[in-house]
XYZ file of C-alpha atoms in Angstrom:
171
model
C 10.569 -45.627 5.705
C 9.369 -44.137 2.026
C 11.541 -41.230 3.254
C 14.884 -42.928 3.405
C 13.810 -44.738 -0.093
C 13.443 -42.020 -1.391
C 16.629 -40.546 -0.113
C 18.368 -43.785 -1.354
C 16.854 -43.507 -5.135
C 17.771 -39.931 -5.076
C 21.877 -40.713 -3.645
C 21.550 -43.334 -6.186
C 20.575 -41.013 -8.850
C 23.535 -38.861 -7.911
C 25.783 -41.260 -8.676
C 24.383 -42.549 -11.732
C 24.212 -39.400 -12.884
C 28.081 -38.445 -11.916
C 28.860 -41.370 -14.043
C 26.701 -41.247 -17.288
C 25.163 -37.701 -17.101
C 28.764 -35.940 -18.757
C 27.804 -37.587 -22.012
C 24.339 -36.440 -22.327
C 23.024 -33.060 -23.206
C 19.085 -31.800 -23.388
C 18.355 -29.687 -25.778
C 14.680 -28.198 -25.951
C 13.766 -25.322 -28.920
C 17.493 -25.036 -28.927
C 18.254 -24.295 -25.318
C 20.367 -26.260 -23.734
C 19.591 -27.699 -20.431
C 21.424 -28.340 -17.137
C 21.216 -30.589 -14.173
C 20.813 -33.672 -16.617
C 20.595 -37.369 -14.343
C 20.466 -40.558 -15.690
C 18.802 -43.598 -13.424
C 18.551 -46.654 -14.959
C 18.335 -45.849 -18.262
C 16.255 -42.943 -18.127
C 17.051 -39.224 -18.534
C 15.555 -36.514 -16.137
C 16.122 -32.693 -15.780
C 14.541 -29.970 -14.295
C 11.012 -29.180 -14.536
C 11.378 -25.539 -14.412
C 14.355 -25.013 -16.674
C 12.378 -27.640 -19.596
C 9.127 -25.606 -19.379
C 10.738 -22.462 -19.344
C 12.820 -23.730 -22.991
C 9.241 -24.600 -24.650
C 7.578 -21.200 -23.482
C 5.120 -22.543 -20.728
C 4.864 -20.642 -17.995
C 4.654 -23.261 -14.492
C 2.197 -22.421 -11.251
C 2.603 -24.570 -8.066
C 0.193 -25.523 -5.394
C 0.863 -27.457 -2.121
C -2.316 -29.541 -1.865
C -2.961 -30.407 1.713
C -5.073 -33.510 1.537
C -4.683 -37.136 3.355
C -0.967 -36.615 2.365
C 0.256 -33.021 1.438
C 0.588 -33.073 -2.671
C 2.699 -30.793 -4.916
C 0.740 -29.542 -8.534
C 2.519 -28.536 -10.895
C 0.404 -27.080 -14.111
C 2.200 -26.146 -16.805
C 0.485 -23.610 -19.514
C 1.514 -22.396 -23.050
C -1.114 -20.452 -25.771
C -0.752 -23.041 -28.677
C -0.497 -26.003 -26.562
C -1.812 -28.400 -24.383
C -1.709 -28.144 -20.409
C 0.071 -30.383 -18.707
C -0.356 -31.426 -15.099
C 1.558 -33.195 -12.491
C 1.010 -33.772 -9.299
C 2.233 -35.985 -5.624
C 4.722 -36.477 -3.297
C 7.340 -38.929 -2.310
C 5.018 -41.271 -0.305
C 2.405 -42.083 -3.518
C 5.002 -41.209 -6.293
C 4.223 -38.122 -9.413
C 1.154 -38.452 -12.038
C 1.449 -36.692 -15.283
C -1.047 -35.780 -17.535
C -1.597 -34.422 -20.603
C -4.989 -32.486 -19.939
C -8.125 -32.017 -22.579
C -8.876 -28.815 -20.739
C -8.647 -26.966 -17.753
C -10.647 -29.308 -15.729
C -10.118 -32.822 -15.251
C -11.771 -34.472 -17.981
C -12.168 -37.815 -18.987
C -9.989 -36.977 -22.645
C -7.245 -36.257 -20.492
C -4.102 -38.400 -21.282
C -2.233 -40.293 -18.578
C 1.201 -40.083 -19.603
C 2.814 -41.409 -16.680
C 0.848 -42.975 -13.870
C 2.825 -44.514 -10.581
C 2.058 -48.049 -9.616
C 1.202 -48.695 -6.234
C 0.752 -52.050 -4.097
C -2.884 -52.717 -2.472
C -3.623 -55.764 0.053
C -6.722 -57.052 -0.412
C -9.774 -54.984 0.008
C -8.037 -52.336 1.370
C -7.428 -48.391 0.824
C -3.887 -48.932 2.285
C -2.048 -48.192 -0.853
C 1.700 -47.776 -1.142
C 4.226 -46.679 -4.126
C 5.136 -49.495 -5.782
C 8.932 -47.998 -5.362
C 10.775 -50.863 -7.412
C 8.533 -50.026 -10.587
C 8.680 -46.503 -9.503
C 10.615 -44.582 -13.182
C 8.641 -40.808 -12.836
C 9.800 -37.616 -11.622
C 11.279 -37.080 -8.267
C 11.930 -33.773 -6.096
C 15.649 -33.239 -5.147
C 16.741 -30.195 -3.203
C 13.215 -28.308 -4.449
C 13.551 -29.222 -7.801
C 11.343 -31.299 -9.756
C 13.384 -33.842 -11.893
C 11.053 -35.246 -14.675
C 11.647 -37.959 -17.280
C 12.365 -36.533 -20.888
C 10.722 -39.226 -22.546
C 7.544 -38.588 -20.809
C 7.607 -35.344 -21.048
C 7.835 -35.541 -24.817
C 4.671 -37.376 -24.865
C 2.796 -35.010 -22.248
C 3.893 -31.408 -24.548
C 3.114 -33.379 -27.597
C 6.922 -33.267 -29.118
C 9.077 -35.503 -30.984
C 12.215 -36.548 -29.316
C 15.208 -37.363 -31.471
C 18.268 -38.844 -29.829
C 21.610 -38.954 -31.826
C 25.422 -40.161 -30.885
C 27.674 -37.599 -30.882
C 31.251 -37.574 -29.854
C 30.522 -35.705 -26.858
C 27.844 -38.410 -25.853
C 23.991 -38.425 -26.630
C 22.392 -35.644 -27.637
C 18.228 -35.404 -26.577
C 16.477 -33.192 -28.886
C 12.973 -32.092 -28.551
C 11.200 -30.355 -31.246
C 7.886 -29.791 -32.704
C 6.266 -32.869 -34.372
């Protein structure tokens, strides 16, 4: 069932994004970035393609658990590491990390919400709060704004006559 959610959030991603995403541009240390998608409101692009513009370099993991999870770590010399990590069934976690370890200084950035009965370990995505990244046709799509928060950048949006221009930049 979480499957064909998620295949419905994604088709209706696609055409939000075939609609709105012609007036926006991404534009990180002055590359500008492709595959833009708008869902309600809120701006995603590749994973890859924004960590490659800020100079981190990404490694991936397939974490086979309860539930097989994808980790994504992203690393850069002068800044912080950023993880995220988890599938389509439990939704993505980012997090701005304190070092390489989990640590109790790290920085949730975006955390999933998920529904619980009652004294139970049963736990679902919450998938009509659900606003963090999403994997479509092996990419990872992840939210601008939160990624702005997670590298630590400011994000400056301006009206141009194309559409709206996203900028992120060093704070």
């Amino acid at each position: 069932m979480s499957v064909l959610v998620a295949a419905s959030f994604i088709w209706n991603g696609e055409q939000a994004a075939a609609k709105t995403a012609g007036g926006y541009t991404v534009e990180a240390n002055g590359s500008h970035l492709t595959d833009v998608y708008i869902h309600e409101g809120k701006t995603y692009v590749p994973l890859k393609s924004l960590a490659l513009a800020l100079g981190y370099e990404v490694s991936y993991s397939l974490q086979e658990e309860f539930d097989n999870f994808h980790h994504y770590d992203l690393n850069s010399a002068s800044s912080p590491l950023v993880s995220i990590w988890g599938n389509a069934n439990w939704g993505y976690t980012i997090v701005r990390r304190a070092a390489q370890e989990m640590s109790v200084n790290d920085v949730n950035i975006y955390t999933p919400s998920r529904l619980c009965p009652p004294e139970s370990d049963n736990c679902s995505l919450d998938e009509s709060k659900y606003e963090g990244p999403f994997l479509f046709k092996n990419t990872l799509y992840v939210p601008v704004r939160d990624m702005a928060k997670a590298f630590n950048l400011k994000l400056t949006i301006t009206l141009t006559q194309e559409g709206r221009l996203l900028q992120l930049s060093p704070r």
